[in-house]
Short mmCIF file of C-alpha atoms in Angstrom, two decimals:
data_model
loop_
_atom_site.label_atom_id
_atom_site.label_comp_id
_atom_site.label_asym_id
_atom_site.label_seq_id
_atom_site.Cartn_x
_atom_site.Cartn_y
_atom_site.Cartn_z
CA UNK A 30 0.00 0.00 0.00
CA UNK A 31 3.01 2.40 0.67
CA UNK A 32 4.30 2.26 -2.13
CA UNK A 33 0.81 3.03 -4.16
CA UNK A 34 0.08 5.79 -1.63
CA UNK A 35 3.59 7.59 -2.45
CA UNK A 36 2.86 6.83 -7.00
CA UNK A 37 -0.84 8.28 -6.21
CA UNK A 38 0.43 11.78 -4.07
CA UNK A 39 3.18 12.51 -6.34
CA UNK A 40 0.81 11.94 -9.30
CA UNK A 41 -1.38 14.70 -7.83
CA UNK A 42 1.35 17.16 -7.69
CA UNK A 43 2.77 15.77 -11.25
CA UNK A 44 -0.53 16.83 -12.97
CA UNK A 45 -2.86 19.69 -12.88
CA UNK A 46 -4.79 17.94 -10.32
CA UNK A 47 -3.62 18.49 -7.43
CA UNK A 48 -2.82 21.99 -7.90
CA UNK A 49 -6.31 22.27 -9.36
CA UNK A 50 -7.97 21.01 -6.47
CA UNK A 51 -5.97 23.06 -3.79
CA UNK A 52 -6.60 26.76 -5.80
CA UNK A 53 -9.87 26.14 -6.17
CA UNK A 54 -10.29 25.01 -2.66
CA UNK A 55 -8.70 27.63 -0.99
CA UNK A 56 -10.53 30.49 -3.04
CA UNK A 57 -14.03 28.81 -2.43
CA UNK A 58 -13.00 28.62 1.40
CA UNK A 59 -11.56 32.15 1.07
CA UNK A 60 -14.57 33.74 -0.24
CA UNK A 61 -16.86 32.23 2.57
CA UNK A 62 -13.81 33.34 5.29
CA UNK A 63 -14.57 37.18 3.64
CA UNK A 64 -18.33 36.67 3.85
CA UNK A 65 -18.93 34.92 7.50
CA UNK A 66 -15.68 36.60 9.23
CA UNK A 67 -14.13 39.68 7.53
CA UNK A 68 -17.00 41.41 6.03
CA UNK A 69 -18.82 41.01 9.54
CA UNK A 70 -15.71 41.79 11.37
CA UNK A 71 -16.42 38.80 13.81
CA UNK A 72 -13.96 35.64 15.30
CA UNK A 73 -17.04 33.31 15.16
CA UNK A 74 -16.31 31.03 12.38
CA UNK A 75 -19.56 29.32 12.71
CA UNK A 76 -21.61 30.16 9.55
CA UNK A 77 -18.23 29.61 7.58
CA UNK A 78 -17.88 26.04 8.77
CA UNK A 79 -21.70 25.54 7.54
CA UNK A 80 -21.13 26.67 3.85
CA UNK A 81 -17.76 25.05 3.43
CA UNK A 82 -20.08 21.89 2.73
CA UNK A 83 -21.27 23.24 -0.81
CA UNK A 84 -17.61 23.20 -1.29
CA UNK A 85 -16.90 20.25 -1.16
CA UNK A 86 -19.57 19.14 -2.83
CA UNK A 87 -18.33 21.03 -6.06
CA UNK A 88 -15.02 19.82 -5.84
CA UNK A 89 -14.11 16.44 -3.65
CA UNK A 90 -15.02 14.84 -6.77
CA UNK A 91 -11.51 16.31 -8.53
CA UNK A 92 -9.46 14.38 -6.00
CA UNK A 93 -11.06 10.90 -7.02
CA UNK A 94 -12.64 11.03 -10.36
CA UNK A 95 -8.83 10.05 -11.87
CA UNK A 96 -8.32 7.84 -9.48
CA UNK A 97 -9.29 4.48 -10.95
CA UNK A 98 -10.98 5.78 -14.13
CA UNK A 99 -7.72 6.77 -15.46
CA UNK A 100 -5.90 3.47 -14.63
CA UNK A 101 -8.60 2.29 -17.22
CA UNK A 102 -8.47 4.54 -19.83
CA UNK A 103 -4.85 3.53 -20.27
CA UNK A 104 -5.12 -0.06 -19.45
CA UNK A 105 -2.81 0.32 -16.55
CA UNK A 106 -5.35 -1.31 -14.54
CA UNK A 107 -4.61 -4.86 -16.07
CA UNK A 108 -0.89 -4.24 -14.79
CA UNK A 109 -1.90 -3.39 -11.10
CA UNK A 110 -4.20 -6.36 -10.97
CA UNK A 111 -2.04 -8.81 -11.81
CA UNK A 112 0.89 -7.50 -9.45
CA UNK A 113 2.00 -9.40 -6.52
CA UNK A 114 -0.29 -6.48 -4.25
CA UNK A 115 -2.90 -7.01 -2.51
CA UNK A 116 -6.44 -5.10 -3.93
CA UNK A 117 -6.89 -3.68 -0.80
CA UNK A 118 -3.90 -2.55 -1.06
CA UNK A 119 -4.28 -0.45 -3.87
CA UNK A 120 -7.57 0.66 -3.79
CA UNK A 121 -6.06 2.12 -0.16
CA UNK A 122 -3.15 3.60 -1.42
CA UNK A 123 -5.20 5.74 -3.97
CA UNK A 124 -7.83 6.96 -1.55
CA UNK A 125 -5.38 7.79 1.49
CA UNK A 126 -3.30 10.04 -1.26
CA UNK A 127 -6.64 11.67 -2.30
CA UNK A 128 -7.38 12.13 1.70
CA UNK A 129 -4.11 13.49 2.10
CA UNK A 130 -4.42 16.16 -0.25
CA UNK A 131 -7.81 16.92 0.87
CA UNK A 132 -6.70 17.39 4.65
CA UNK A 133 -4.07 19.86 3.24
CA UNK A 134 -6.76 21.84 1.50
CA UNK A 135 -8.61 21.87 4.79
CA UNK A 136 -5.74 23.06 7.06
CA UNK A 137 -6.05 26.26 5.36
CA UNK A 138 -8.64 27.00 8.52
CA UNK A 139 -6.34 27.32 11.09
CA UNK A 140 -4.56 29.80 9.05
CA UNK A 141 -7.85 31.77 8.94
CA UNK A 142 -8.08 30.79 12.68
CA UNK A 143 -4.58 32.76 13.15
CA UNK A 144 -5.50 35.75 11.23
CA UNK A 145 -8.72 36.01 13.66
CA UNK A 146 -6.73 35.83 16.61
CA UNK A 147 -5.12 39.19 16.29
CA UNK A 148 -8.34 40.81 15.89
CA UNK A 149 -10.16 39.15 19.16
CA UNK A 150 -10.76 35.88 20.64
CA UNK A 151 -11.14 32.20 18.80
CA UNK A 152 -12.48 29.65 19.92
CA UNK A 153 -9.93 26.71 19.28
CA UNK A 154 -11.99 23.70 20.22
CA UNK A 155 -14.64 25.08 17.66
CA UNK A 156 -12.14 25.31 15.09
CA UNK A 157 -10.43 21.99 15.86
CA UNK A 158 -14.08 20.09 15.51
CA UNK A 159 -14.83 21.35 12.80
CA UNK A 160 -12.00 20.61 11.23
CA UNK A 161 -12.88 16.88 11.98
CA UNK A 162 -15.85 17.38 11.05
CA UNK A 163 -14.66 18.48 7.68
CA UNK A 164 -11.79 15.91 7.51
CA UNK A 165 -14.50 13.67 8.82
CA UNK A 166 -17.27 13.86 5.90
CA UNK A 167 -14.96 14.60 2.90
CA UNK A 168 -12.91 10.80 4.21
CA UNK A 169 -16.72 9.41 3.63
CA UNK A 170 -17.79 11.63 0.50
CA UNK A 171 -14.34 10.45 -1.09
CA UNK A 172 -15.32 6.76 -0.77
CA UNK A 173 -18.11 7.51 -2.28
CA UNK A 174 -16.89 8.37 -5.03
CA UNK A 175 -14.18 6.51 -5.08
CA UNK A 176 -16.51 3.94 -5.61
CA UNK A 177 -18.18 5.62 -8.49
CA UNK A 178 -14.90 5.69 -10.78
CA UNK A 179 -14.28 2.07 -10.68
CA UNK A 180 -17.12 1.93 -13.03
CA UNK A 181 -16.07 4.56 -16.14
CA UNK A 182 -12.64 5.12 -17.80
CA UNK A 183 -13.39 8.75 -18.62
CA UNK A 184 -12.55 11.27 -15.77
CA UNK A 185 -15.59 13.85 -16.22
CA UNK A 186 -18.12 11.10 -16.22
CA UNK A 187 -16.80 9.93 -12.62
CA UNK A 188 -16.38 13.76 -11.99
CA UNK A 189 -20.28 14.06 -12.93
CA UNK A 190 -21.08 10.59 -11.25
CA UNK A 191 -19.60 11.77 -7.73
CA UNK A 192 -21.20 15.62 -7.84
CA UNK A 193 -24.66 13.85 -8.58
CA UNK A 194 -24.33 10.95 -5.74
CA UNK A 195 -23.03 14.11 -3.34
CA UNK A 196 -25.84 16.12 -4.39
CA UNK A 197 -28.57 13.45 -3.91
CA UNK A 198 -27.25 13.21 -0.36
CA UNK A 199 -27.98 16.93 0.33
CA UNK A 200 -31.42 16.62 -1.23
CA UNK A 201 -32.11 13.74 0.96
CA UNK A 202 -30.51 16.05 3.96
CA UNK A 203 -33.11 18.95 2.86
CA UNK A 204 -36.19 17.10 2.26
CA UNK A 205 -35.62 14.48 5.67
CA UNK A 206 -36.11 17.71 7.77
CA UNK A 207 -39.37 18.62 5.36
CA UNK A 208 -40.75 15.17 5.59
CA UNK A 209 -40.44 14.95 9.36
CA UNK A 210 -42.51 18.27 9.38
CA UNK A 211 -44.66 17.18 7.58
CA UNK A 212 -45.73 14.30 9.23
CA UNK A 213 -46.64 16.26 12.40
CA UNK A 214 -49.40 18.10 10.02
CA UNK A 215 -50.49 15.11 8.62
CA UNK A 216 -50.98 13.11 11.59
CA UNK A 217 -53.85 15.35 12.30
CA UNK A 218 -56.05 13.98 9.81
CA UNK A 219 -54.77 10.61 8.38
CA UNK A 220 -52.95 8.75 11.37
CA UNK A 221 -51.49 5.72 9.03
CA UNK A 222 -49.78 8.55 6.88
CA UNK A 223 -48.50 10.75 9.23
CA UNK A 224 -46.50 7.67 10.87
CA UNK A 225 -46.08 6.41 7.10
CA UNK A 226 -44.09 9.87 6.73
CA UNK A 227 -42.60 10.29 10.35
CA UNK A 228 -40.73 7.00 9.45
CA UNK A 229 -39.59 8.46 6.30
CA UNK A 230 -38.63 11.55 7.53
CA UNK A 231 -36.59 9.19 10.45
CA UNK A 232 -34.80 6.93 8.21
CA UNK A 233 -33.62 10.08 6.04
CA UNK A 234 -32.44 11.44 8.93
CA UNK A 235 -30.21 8.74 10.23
CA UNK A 236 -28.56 9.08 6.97
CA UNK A 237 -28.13 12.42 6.87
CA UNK A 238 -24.43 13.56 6.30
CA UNK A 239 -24.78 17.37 6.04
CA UNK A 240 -27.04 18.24 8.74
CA UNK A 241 -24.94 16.42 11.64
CA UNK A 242 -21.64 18.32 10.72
CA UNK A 243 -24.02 21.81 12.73
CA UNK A 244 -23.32 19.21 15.86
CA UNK A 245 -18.92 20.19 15.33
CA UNK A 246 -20.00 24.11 13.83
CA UNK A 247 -21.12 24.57 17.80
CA UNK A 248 -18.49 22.38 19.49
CA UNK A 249 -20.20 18.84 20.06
CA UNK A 250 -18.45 16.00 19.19
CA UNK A 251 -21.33 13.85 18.69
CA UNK A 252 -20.33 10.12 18.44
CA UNK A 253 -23.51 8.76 16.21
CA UNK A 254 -22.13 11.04 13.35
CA UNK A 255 -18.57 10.18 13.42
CA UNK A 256 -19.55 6.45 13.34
CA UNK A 257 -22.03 7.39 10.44
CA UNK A 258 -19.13 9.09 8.36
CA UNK A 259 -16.19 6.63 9.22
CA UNK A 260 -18.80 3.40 8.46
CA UNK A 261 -19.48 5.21 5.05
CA UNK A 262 -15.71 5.40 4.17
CA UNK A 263 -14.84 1.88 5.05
CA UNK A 264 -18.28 0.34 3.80
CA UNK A 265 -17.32 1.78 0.20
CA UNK A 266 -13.78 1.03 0.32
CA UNK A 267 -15.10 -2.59 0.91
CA UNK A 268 -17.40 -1.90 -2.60
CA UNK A 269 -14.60 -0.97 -4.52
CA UNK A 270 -12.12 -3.77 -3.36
CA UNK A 271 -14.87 -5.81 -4.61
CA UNK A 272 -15.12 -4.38 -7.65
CA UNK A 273 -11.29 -4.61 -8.20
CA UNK A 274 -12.23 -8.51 -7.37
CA UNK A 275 -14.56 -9.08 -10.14
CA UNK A 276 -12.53 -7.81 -12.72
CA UNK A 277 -9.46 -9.81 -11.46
CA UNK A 278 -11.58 -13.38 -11.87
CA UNK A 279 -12.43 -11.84 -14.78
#
């Protein structure tokens, strides 16, 4: 696995990619650090933390959609299969590069943090949860699609794949909190459908992987969502080992 993990992050730094990913990143995170902290003159990074997850949904999907698809494209795929490696191995090599350069793009916060602190107070244990929270959801959003570009050999079809799967999941997030609000009104004249729609509204909830990161905006580690976003990461990992499999019998 080392030695995939070390091919994968120089690769990122070898191509556009990687530099790609990291501009981008830091102006979309820079913008929302002028519009939440400068512009309101204010240490509470709170509302910043809260938008930073339309960031990622735009562009997590840079770090992986190369990934695997790419290893197809130009058949090198057929050469990592059949080398004395283990699949896990290399589908974990790829994805802990692609984490790595993520968590670099995130660290740009405590630099933000810094800048804050000569204009008033930060809290650092809001800051440092959030940035779990961040490194948190983006380690389960990038298994996700991961996943996804096992499946294509062309890059902006598993770039398009990943934004669509990460935007389903914040339509599910936006319409679990309608549903369950529903229900309540419901209830009031059709009992059956009101419980019919509380139990929707409940199962979207429990996987909901934008509204729990408001737990870390405010400071609470809540356990139930880090289980939830480390479960996702492994449980796809497992998918896409799989896949590898099948097209090694193959």
């Amino acid at each position: 696995m080392g030695a995939i993990y070390r091919r994968e992050l120089g690769a990122f730094f070898n191509s556009a990619i990687g530099p790609v990913f990291l501009t981008v990143f830091y102006l979309g995170s820079g913008l929302l650090f002028w519009l939440f902290c400068l512009s309101y003159a204010t240490t509470d990074m709170s509302n910043y933390f809260a938008w930073m997850r339309l960031v990622m949904v735009l562009i997590l999907p840079l770090l992986t959609m190369r990934l695997l698809s790419e290893e197809r494209a130009q058949k090198t795929d057929q050469g990592l299969l059949t080398a004395p490696i283990s699949l896990g191995g290399i589908v974990l090599g790829k994805y802990f590069a692609a984490l790595t350069v993520y968590a670099m793009g995130i660290a740009i916060v405590f630099v933000y943090a810094i800048l804050l602190s000569f204009f008033g107070t930060v809290a650092w244990s809001i800051v440092l949860s959030n940035f779990i929270a961040l490194f948190l959801m983006g380690a389960a959003f990038m298994g996700i699609t991961l996943f996804l570009s096992a499946f294509t050999a062309n890059q902006f079809i598993a770039y398009v794949l990943g934004i669509v799967a990460l935007v389903v999941l914040y339509v599910i997030d936006f319409l679990s909190g309608t549903i369950s609000s529903t229900a309540d009104t419901v209830a009031a004249n059709s009992t059956v459908l009101g419980t019919l729609l509380g139990w929707l509204g409940t199962a979207m909830e429990s996987v909901s992987f934008f509204s729990r990161i408001y737990d870390f905006t405010y400071g609470l580690f809540n356990l139930s969502s880090v289980l939830l976003y480390v479960s996702t990461a492994v449980l796809f990992n497992f998918f896409t080992i799989r896949v590898f499999e099948t097209r090694r019998w193959r």
